[in-house]
């Protein structure tokens, strides 16, 4: 292996972090025909270098002053991104400071120089200079950190403070004495700023360069032999400074040295270099140092005046003040560590001799940092609002922090306000990502005020805050919900078509379209007709209307479901059950049943015998179906002075019985007019005509045979009826007790959390108001009535009859008492059956 090739390989190896040198190093390692161990060693070194480079962030290198379009790196390929997804995913660059220096071609993914890069303008004299880029892509949000090192080139020549400098040197100055000079400065770094000096050839002066511990070069003229003002009053010298760059750049300054006569001794300082430390932000008037010089001469030649050297920079002169008599150097301006960390002050001590002589010293003031800069917070690339179903780890915002202080004072830590579902994740140096740490629920908390606090490590620490308002975007995760699963409303029959029944309302805690609720019927069949022919619901308001008049006799209960559905994607919905009870109105007159219109009555019947019965029914229910019977006196009886007739009719039974014993004076044909009337408002009536023929007992065997049976068998019939009533009452009572026990058992077995279900006890059922008035349902029980589409009526109402007053004999009083007792028992039985609400009675009333 040749030494030249080995050197070239190591050059590529040192630059292997840059992609253009990596391939060259690999090619050379495989092409050498040396021993296997040598090749393995070289490849191992190359692997370590590339692994170290790949383990961190993507790094590139570019020289300063590169032309527009200069290739930097294939950033898309190095970040693992496909070229086709750069534009759809909104590939973009973001950098701290100037963001237009570098650009990416979205067609080929190449990072190139976009505008002039001046390293000295970006980083000054700093040894490291890099551009920190943030590559941001969306869908999903990803952040990559790219560091582009800006390499220095030798583009700045050395510069002296003055192009022509005038010096005054006494002719009596001994050889070897040194005249200090201000050296040149170079804005470049490294080898490009390493300066060498040369002096044009002459007989009297030579150039001396000394390097101090602080890497500060002290430049001076050293006198080689005595000067003779009479021979040469002025000397013109040229000092040239050459930097170490390639190609080399030079700077020059001319020295005009005037030879002075007389003075023997120049003032001398105690120390040639004073080193002091000063905290930044020291108040004006603070004493930095006291310089002291002495002169061996006598008289005025011994008096010394202190002054700053004429070559001092204006910035240094604005920061410090020198007492010309005592040599005190005081602070007079703002001392900022972040601006300047070290001041080099040249102090001259000039005596008052003629000509005056000058002594020189250097004061090095090192500025110490204090914690006087608060951290800086910058929040960018916000991904707002955040969906409430966003997965954990979703990046919300990017945050960068910085502190101009150094050391511990510049170390910044970030924290969040407590009790927020977010956290900070450190991504790269002083960069943080605000990410989702726990699940969101917009219905509980629609937005969060997140306060980011950055605190440095100084004593006392300084902090800064920045606020981020995170809005939580809604997703359709809540279905519309009704206040309760079942609603009850009462409507009178014969309503007007299109009448408003009630209004249903469902609440959806979502927002916007996800909370816009529409209502619809859950279609089903009601008998032979569709539900939509009876009722309709307004899609937006939830108002329920009856499309046609309802008939209690046809339909007592209309039970159906209404669906509430939101406008989300996908839509969510829920149902509510609506029970519409159709209340009865007195719209049906009593109807007479056939039979009992003509009877043969034996004249031998005594008082209290039933001779006929009027049968009538009413299609209504409740009070509207409760019938009463009244015997209308014929006109002849009324004309006869209102004499009482031989017959009467039971008020609630319709039975026609004798009021007295029949005699020969009674007409053989009796025509009775019975008025049947219900208890509705207003009451409806019907009339029945009953024809009775009074015959002798021998002419009517049936009548004569029935009379004794009616007279003697009445107690037996009543006894049988009482037995039946007792059996029925016991059966109904047993059924009621069994029902109550079953209900209590189910309530005790119900789990404690089912209070909100359809069968929850203790929760009152909502009843809508209707035109019939205000109705309410008990909070302890819920009435259940089956829909009637043809079965017999289930609600029976019985009342204790009040017989019309009138004089009766002893037999009649006894018979009347039996009738009243029988009627009362029948009434109690019907009231008990009304309480159970489930007993179906189809047997005609007259069987009792």
GROMACS .gro file of C-alpha atoms in nm, residues 2 55 205 233 254 276 414 426 450 498 527 579 604 634 638 797:
model
   16
    2UNK     CA    1   0.140   0.330  -0.101
   55UNK     CA    2  -2.666   0.688   1.506
  205UNK     CA    3   1.405   4.767   1.364
  233UNK     CA    4   1.459   6.184   1.161
  254UNK     CA    5   0.259   5.140   0.723
  276UNK     CA    6  -0.882   4.078   3.626
  414UNK     CA    7  -3.943   2.269   3.034
  426UNK     CA    8  -3.746   1.610   2.420
  450UNK     CA    9  -5.167   2.465   2.814
  498UNK     CA   10 -10.341   1.714   1.228
  527UNK     CA   11 -10.424  -0.389   1.298
  579UNK     CA   12  -9.793   0.548   2.463
  604UNK     CA   13 -15.221  -1.280   4.110
  634UNK     CA   14 -14.788   0.750   3.057
  638UNK     CA   15 -15.031   1.192   3.464
  797UNK     CA   16 -11.719   0.094   3.660
   0.00000   0.00000   0.00000
